[in-house]
Coordinates of C-alpha atoms and ligand atoms in Angstrom, one line a residue:
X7 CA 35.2 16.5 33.5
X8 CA 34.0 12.9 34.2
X9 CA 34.9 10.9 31.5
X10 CA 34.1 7.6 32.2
X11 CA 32.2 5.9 29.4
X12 CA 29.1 5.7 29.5
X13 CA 26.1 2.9 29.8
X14 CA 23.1 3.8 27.7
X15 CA 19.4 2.4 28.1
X16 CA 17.0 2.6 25.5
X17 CA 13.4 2.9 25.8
X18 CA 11.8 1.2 22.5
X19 CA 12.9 -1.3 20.1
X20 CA 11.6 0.7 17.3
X21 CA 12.8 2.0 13.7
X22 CA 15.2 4.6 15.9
X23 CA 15.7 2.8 18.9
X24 CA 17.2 -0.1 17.3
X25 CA 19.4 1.8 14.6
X26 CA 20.8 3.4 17.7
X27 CA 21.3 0.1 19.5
X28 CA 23.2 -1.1 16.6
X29 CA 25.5 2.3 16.6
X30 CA 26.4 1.7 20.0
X31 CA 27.5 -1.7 19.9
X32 CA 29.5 -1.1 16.5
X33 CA 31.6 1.8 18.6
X34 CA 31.9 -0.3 21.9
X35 CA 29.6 2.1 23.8
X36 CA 27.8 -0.2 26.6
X37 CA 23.9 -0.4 25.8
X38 CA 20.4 -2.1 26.4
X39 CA 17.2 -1.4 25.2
X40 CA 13.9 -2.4 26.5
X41 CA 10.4 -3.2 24.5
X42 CA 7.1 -3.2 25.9
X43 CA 6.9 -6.0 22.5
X44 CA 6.8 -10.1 24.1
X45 CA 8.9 -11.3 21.2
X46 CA 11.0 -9.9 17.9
X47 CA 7.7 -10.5 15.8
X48 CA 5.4 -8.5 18.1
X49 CA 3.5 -5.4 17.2
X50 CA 1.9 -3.6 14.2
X51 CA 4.6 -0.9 12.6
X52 CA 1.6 -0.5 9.5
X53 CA 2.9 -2.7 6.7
X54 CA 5.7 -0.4 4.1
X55 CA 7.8 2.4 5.3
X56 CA 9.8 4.8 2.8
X57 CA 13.3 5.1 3.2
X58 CA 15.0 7.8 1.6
X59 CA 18.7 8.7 1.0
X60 CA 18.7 10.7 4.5
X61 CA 17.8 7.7 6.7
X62 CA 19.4 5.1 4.4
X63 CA 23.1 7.2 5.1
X64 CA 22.5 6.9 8.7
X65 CA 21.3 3.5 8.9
X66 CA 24.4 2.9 6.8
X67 CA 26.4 4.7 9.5
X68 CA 25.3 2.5 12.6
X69 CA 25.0 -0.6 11.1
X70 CA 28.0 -3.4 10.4
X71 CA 28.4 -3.0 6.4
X72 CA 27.1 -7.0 5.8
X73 CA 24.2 -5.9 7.7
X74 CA 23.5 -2.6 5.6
X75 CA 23.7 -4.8 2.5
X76 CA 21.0 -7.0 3.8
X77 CA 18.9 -4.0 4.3
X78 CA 19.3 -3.3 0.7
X79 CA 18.8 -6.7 -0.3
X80 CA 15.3 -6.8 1.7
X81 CA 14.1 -3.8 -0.1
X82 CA 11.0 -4.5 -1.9
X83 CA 11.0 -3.2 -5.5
X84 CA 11.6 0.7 -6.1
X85 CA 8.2 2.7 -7.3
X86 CA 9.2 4.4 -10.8
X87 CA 5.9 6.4 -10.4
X88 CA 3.8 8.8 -8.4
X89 CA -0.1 8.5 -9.6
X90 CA -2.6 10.1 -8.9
X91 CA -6.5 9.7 -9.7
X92 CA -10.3 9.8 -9.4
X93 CA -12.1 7.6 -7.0
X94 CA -13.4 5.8 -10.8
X95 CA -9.9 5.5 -11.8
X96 CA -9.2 8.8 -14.4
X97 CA -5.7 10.3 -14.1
X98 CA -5.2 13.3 -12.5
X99 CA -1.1 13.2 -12.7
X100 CA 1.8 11.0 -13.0
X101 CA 5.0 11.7 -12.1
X102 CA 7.8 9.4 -13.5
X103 CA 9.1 7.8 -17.0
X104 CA 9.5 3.9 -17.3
X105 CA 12.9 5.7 -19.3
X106 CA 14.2 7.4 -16.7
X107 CA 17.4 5.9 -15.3
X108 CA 16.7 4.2 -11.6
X109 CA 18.6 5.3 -8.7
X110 CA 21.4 1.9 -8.3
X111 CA 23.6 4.1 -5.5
X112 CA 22.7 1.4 -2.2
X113 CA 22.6 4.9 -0.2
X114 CA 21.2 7.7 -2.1
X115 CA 18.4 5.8 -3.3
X116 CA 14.4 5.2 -2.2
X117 CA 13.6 2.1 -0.9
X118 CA 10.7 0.5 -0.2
X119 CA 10.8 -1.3 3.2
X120 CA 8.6 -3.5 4.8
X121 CA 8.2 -2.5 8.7
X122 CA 8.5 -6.0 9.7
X123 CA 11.6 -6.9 7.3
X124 CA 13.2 -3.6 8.6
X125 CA 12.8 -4.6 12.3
X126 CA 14.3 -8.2 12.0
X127 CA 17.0 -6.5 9.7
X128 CA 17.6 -3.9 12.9
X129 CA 17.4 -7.0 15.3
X130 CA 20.4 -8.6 13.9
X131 CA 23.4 -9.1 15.7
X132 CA 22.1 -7.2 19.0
X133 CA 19.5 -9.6 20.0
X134 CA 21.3 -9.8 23.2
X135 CA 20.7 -6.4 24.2
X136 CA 17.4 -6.2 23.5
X137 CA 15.1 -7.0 26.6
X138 CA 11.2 -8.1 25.3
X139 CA 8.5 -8.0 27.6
X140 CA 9.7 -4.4 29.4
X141 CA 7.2 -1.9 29.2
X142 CA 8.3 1.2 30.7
X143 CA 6.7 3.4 33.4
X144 CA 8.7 5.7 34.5
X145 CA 12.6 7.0 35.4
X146 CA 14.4 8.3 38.5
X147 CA 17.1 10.7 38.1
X148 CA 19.4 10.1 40.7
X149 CA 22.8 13.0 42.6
X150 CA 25.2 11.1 41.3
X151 CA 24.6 11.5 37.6
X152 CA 22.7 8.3 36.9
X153 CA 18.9 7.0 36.0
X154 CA 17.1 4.3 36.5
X155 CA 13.9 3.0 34.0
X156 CA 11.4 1.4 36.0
X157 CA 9.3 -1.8 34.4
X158 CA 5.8 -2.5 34.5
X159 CA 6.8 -6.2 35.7
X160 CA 8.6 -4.6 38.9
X161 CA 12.5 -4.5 37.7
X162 CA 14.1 -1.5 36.5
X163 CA 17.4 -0.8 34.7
X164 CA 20.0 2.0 35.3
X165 CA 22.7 3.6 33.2
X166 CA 23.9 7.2 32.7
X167 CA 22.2 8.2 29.8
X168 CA 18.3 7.5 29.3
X169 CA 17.1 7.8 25.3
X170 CA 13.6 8.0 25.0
X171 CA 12.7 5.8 21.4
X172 CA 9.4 4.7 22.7
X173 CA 7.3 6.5 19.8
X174 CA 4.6 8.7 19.3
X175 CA 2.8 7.7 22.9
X176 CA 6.1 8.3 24.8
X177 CA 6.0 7.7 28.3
X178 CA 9.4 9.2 28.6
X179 CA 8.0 12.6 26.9
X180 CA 5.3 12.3 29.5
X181 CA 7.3 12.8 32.2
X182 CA 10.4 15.0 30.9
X183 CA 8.5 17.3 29.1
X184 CA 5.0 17.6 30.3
X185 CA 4.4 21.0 29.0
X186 CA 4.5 19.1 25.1
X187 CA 1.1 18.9 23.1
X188 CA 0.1 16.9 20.9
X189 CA -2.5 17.5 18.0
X190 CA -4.7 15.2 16.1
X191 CA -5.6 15.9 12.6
X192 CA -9.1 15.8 11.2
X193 CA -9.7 12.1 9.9
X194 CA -9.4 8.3 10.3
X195 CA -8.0 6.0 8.4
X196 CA -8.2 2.0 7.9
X197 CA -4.7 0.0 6.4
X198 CA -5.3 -3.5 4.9
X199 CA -3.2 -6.0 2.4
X200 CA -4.1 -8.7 0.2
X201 CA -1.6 -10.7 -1.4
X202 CA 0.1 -9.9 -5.0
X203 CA -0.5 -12.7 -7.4
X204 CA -2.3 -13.5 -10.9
X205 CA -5.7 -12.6 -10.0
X206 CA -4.6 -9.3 -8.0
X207 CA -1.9 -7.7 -10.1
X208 CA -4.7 -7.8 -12.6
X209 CA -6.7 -5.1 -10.8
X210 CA -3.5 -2.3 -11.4
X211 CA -2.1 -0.6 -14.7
X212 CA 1.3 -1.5 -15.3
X213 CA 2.8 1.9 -13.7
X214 CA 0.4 1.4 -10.7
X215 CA 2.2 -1.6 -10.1
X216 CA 4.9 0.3 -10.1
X217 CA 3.9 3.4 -7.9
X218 CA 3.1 4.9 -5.4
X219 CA -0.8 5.9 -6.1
X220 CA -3.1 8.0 -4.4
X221 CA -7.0 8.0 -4.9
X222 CA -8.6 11.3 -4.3
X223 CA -12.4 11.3 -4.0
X224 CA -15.4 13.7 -3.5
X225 CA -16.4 14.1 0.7
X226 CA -12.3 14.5 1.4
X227 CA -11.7 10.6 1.2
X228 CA -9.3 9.3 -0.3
X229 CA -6.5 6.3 -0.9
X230 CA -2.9 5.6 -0.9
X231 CA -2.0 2.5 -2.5
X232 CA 1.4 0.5 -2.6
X233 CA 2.9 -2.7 -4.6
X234 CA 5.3 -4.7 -2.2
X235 CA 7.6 -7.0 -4.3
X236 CA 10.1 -8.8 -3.0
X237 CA 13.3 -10.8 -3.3
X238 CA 11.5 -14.2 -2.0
X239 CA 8.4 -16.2 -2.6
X240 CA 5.7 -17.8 -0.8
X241 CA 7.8 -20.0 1.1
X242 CA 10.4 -17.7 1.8
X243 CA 13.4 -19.1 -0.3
X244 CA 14.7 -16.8 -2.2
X245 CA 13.1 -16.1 -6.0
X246 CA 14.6 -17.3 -9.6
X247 CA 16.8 -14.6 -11.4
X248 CA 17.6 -13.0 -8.1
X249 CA 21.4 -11.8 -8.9
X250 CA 24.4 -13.7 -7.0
X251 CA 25.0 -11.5 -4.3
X252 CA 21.1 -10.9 -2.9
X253 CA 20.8 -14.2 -3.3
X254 CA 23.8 -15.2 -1.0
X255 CA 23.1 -12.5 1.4
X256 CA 19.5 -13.3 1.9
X257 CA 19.9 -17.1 2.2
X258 CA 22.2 -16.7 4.8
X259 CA 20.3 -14.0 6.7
X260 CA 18.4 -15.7 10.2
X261 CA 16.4 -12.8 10.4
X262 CA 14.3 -14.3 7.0
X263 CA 13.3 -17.2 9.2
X264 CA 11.6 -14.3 11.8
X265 CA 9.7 -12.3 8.6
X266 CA 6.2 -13.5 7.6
X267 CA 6.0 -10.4 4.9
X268 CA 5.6 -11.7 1.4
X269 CA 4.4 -10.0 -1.7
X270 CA 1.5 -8.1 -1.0
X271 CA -0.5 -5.0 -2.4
X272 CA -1.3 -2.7 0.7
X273 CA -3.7 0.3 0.8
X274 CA -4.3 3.1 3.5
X275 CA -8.0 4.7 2.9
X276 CA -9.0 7.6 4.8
X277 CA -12.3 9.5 5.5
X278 CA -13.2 12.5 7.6
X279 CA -13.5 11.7 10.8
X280 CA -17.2 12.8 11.3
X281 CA -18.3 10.1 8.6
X282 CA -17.0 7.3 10.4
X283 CA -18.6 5.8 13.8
X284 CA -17.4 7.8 17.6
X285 CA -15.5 4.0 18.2
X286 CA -13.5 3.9 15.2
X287 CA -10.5 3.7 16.8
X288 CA -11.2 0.6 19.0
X289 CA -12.8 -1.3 16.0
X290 CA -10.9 -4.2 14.0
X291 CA -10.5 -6.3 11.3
X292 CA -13.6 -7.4 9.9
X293 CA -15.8 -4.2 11.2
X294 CA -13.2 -1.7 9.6
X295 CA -13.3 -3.6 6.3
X296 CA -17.0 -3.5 6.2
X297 CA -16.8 0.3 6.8
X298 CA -14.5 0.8 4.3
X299 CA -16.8 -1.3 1.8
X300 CA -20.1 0.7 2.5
X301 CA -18.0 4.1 1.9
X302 CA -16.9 2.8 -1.6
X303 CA -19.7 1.5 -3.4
X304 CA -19.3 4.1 -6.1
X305 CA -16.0 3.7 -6.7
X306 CA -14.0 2.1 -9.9
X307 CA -15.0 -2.0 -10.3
X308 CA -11.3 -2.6 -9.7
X309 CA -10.9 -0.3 -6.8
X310 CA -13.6 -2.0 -4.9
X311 CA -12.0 -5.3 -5.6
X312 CA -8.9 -4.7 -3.9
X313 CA -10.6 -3.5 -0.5
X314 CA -13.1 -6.3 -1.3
X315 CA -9.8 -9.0 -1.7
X316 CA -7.8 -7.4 1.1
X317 CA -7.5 -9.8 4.4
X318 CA -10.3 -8.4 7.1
X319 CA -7.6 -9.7 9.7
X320 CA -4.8 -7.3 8.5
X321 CA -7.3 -4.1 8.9
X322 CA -6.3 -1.6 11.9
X323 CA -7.3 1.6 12.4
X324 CA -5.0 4.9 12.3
X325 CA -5.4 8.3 13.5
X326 CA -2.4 10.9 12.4
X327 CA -0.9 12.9 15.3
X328 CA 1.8 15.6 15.2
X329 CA 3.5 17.1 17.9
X330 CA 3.9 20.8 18.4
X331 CA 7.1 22.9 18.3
X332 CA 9.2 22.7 21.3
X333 CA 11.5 25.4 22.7
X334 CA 14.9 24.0 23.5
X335 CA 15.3 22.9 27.1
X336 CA 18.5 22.2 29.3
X337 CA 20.3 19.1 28.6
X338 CA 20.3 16.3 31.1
X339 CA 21.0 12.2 30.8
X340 CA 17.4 11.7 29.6
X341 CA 16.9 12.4 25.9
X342 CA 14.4 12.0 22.6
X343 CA 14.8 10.9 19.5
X344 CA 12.2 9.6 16.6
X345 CA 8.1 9.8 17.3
X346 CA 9.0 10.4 20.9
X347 CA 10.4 14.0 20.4
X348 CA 8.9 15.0 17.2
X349 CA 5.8 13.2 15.8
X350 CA 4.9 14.3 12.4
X351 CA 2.1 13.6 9.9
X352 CA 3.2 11.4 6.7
X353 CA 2.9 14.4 4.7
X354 CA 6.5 14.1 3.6
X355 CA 6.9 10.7 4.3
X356 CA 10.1 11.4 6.4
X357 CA 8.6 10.4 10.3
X358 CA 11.1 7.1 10.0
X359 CA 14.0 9.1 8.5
X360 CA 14.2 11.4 10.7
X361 CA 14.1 9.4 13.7
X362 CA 16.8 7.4 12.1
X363 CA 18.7 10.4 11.4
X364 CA 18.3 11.7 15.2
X365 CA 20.1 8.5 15.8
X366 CA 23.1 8.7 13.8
X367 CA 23.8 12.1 15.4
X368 CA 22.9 10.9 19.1
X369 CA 25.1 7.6 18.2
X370 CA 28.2 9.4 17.1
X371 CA 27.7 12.1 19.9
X372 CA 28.0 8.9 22.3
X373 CA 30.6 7.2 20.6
X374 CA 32.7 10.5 21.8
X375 CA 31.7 10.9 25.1
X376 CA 32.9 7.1 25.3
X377 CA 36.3 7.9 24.1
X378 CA 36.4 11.1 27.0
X379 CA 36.0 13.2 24.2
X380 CA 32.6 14.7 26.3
X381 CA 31.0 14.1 28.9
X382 CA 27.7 12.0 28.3
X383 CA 25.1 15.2 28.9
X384 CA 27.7 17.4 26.6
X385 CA 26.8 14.7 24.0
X386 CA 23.3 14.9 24.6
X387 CA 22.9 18.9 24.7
X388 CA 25.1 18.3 21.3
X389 CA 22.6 15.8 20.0
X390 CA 19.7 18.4 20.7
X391 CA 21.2 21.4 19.4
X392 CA 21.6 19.5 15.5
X393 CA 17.9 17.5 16.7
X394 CA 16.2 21.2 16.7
X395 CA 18.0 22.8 14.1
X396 CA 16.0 20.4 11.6
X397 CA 13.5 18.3 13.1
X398 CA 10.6 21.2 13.7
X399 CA 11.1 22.4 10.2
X400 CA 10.1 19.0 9.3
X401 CA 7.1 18.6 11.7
X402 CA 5.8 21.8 10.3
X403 CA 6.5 21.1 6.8
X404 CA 4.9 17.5 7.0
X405 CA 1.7 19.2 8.9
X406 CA 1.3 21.4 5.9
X407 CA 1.9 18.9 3.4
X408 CA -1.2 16.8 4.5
X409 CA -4.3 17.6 3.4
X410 CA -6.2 16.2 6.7
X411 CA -6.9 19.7 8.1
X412 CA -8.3 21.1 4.5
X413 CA -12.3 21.3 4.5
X414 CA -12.5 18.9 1.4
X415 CA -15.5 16.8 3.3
X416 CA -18.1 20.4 3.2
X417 CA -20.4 19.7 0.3
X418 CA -20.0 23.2 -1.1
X419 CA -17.0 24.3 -0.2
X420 CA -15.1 20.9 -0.5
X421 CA -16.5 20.3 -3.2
X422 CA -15.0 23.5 -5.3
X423 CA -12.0 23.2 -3.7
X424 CA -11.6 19.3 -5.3
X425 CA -12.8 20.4 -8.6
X426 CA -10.4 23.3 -8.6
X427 CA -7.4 20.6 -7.7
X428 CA -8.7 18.4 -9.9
X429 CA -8.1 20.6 -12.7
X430 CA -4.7 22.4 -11.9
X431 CA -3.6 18.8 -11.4
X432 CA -5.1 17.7 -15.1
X433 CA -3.5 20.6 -16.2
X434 CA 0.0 20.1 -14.6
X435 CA 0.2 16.5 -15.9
X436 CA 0.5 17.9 -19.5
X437 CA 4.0 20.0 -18.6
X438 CA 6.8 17.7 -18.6
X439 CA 9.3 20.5 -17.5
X440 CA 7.2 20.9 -14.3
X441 CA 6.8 17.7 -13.3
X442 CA 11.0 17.1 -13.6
X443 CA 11.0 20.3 -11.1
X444 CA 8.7 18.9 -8.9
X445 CA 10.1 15.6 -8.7
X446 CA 13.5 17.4 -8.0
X447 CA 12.0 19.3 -5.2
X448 CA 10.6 16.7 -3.4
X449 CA 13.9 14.2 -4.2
X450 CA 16.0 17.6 -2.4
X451 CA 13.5 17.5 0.4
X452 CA 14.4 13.6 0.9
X453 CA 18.0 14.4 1.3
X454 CA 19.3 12.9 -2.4
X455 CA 22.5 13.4 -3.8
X456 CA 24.4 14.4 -0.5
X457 CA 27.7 13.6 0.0
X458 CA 28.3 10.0 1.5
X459 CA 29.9 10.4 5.4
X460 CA 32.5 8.2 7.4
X461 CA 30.7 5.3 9.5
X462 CA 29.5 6.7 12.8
X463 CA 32.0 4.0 15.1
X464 CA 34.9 6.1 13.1
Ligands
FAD512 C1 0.4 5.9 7.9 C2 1.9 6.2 8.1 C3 2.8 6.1 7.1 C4 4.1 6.5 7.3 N1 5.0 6.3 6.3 C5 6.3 6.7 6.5 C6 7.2 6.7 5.4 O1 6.9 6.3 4.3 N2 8.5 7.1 5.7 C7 8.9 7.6 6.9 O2 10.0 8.0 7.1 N3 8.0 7.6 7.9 C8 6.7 7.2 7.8 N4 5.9 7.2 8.8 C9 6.3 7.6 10.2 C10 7.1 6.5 10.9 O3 6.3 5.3 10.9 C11 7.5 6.9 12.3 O4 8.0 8.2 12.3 C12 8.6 6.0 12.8 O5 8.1 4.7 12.9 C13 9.1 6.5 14.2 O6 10.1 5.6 14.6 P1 10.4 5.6 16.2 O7 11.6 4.7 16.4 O8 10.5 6.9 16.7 O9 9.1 4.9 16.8 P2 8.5 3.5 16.6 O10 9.0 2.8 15.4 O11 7.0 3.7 16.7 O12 9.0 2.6 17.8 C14 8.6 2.8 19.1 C15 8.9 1.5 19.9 O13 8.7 1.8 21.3 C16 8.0 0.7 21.9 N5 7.3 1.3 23.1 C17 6.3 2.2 23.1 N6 5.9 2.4 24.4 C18 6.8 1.7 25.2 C19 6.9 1.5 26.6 N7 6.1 2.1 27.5 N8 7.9 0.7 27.0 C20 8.7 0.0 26.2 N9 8.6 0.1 24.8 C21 7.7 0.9 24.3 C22 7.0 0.3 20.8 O14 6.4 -1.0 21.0 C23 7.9 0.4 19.5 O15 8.6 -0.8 19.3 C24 4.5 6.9 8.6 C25 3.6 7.0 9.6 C26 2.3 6.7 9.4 C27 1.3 6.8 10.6

């Protein structure tokens, strides 16, 4: 059995990619990753990922332990509520109690991440590995066990094990498993932020600042809106009545100096697709903002003013995408992990954590075959085997879990069917004892209250 350890390239510097990265270094496994990206600061990653107790275990199992406490300590504050309402601003249900005790545990707790904040937090301490300015084309597998990632610029890389982490567009899916589809779901959306001060904070009740609030409206649009509060100011020193340790870790943390994210209220508003123009997807800033504006008019005064207040310049388009099951295949040196293998709507809000999860269990796979415990395709076909057992349970579950596909935009049809949700969702706001079950549920499906695991170097 050839044992001898193995050098692993990375396609992506992404939310997977780089969690790996960091793995592999912390168990002395030889790696390099390459990003299509110029620099570290590069790239839109939308503006606030959830992180749940699932992906916070494995980040906190590949990363140095200073390093997942600077995670925590970038974590903007935790939503204590789920809200939703009517485009003119009536409750339709809330979920949460300002009494209810927060989740302190560092891992089996939600967190609020900005994307940005969470990449210079995964670019710490392996910027040396990580090659900018390398967008990948294609691979070669070669007789004697090896590949080699070829570069748009002309160079190329080779190791012994390939790891696709190059997202939902994978190039590296492309070519290793054409036969996978991809489906688009009905409806487009626009993402914008403004920035959370006096005049803004104004425009949200006291648990909206506090939640995570959805807006559904008549003609299947609707709005996802998110408070991002952080541990530092304007200027990016850290913020009065920030406790001790935050405040020491974050002051000395050089990836702070990288991060332009600041407090800011971000919103995600979606329409179906056939009431928005054939071009939407190639449209930006101020023309999406505009669109976004004329579909609104009728909405609450202070709804309107936070598209109306929200930066033209931070506006991109987004169209959700999920992959379709795949049968196992045979193992090789070229594997998947994250939006490469297994893109998924954010109907469960667990795309990020499970591509984190993936690699954990790819990392500490590796870490054996390093030690000649495996060889490096046993530690891939291992990888795969635990990567199926979940991950299409998710995509399906997240596919169903998003209303995209529902006909809520038909004016008959779609119209019952709103008024009919409307009022199971009036009515289920008045059970207490339900909406405990429910939040128990959806806390289970977000991996709370496992048991903590041994660091995946050990
Ligand atoms: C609106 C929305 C909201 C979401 N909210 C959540 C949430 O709350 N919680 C959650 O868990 N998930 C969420 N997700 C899903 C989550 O964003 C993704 O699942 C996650 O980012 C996937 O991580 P990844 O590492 O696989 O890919 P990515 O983070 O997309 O990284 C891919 C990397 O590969 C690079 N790359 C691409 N092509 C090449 C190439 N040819 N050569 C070199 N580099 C390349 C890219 O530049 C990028 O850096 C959401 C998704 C959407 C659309």
């Amino acid at each position: 059995m050839p044992t001898s350890p193995p050098h692993v390239i990375i396609i992506g510097a992404g939310t997977g990619g780089l969690c790996l990265a960091q793995g592999l270094k912390q168990g002395g496994v030889s790696v390099a990753v390459y990003e299509r990206d110029r620099t570290r600061t590069d790239g839109l990653f939308g503006y606030r990922v959830g992180i749940d107790p699932d992906g916070s275990r494995a980040l906190s199992r590949c990363l140095p332990p200073e390093l997942f406490d600077v995670f925590v300590a970038t974590k903007a504050l935790t939503p204590r509520f789920m809200n939703i309402f009517t485009e003119r601003r009536s409750e339709l249900l809330r979920i949460g109690d300002w009494d209810a005790p927060e989740h302190e545990d560092p891992v089996d707790s939600e967190k609020s991440i900005s994307r940005m904040t969470l990449r210079q937090v995964l670019l710490t301490g392996v910027e040396d590995i990580v090659h900018f300015g390398k967008k990948f084309t294609h691979y070669e597998q070669h007789a004697d066990g090896t590949v080699t990632a070829y570069f748009e610029d002309g160079t190329s890389a080779s190791g012994d094990v390939l790891v696709a982490a190059d997202g939902t567009n994978s190039r590296v899916r492309k070519q290793y498993l054409p036969h996978s589809k991809m489906n688009t779901i009905d409806g487009k959306s626009v993402t914008a932020k403004l920035p959370l001060d006096d005049e803004s904070r104004k425009l949200l009740t006291p648990e909206m600042l506090r939640g995570v609030n959805l807006v559904n409206a008549p003609g299947g649009y609707n709005c996802i809106i998110h408070v991002m509060e952080f541990k530092w100011d304007r200027d990016g020193k850290v913020k009065n009545g920030i406790g001790g340790n935050d405040a020491q870790l974050l002051s000395h943390w050089p990836g702070l100096m990288f991060d332009n994210t600041r407090d800011y209220i971000m919103w995600g508003w979606s329409a179906p697709s056939r009431l928005v123009p054939d071009n939407f997807m190639d449209l930006r800033g101020e023309e999406l903002h505009k669109i976004v504006l004329q579909h609104t008019r009728k909405w609450h005064p202070d709804f309107r003013k936070l598209f109306e207040m929200a930066d033209p310049g931070s506006a991109f388009p987004l169209q959700v995408r999920t992959t379709e099951r795949l049968e196992p295949w045979e193992s090789t040196n070229v594997t998947l992990i994250g939006d490469a293998i297994h893109t998924m709507t954010p109907g469960l809000g667990v795309g990020a954590n499970t591509a984190l999860r993936d690699a954990e269990i790819l990392c500490r796979r590796l870490i054996a075959a390093r030690r000649g415990e495996t060889t490096a395709v046993e530690a891939v076909a291992a990888y795969e085997k635990e990567m199926h057992s979940y991950a299409w349970t998710l995509v399906e579950k997240s596919k169903s879990q998003f209303g995209g596909n529902l006909p809520l935009g038909t004016p008959v049809i779609g119209r019952l069917m709103l008024g009919f949700m409307r009022t199971g969702m009036r009515v289920f706001n008045h059970l207490p004892a339900m909406k405990r079950k429910m939040l128990k549920s959806m806390e289970e499906t977000r991996g709370h209250g496992k048991e903590a695991e041994a660091p995946a170097s050990k």
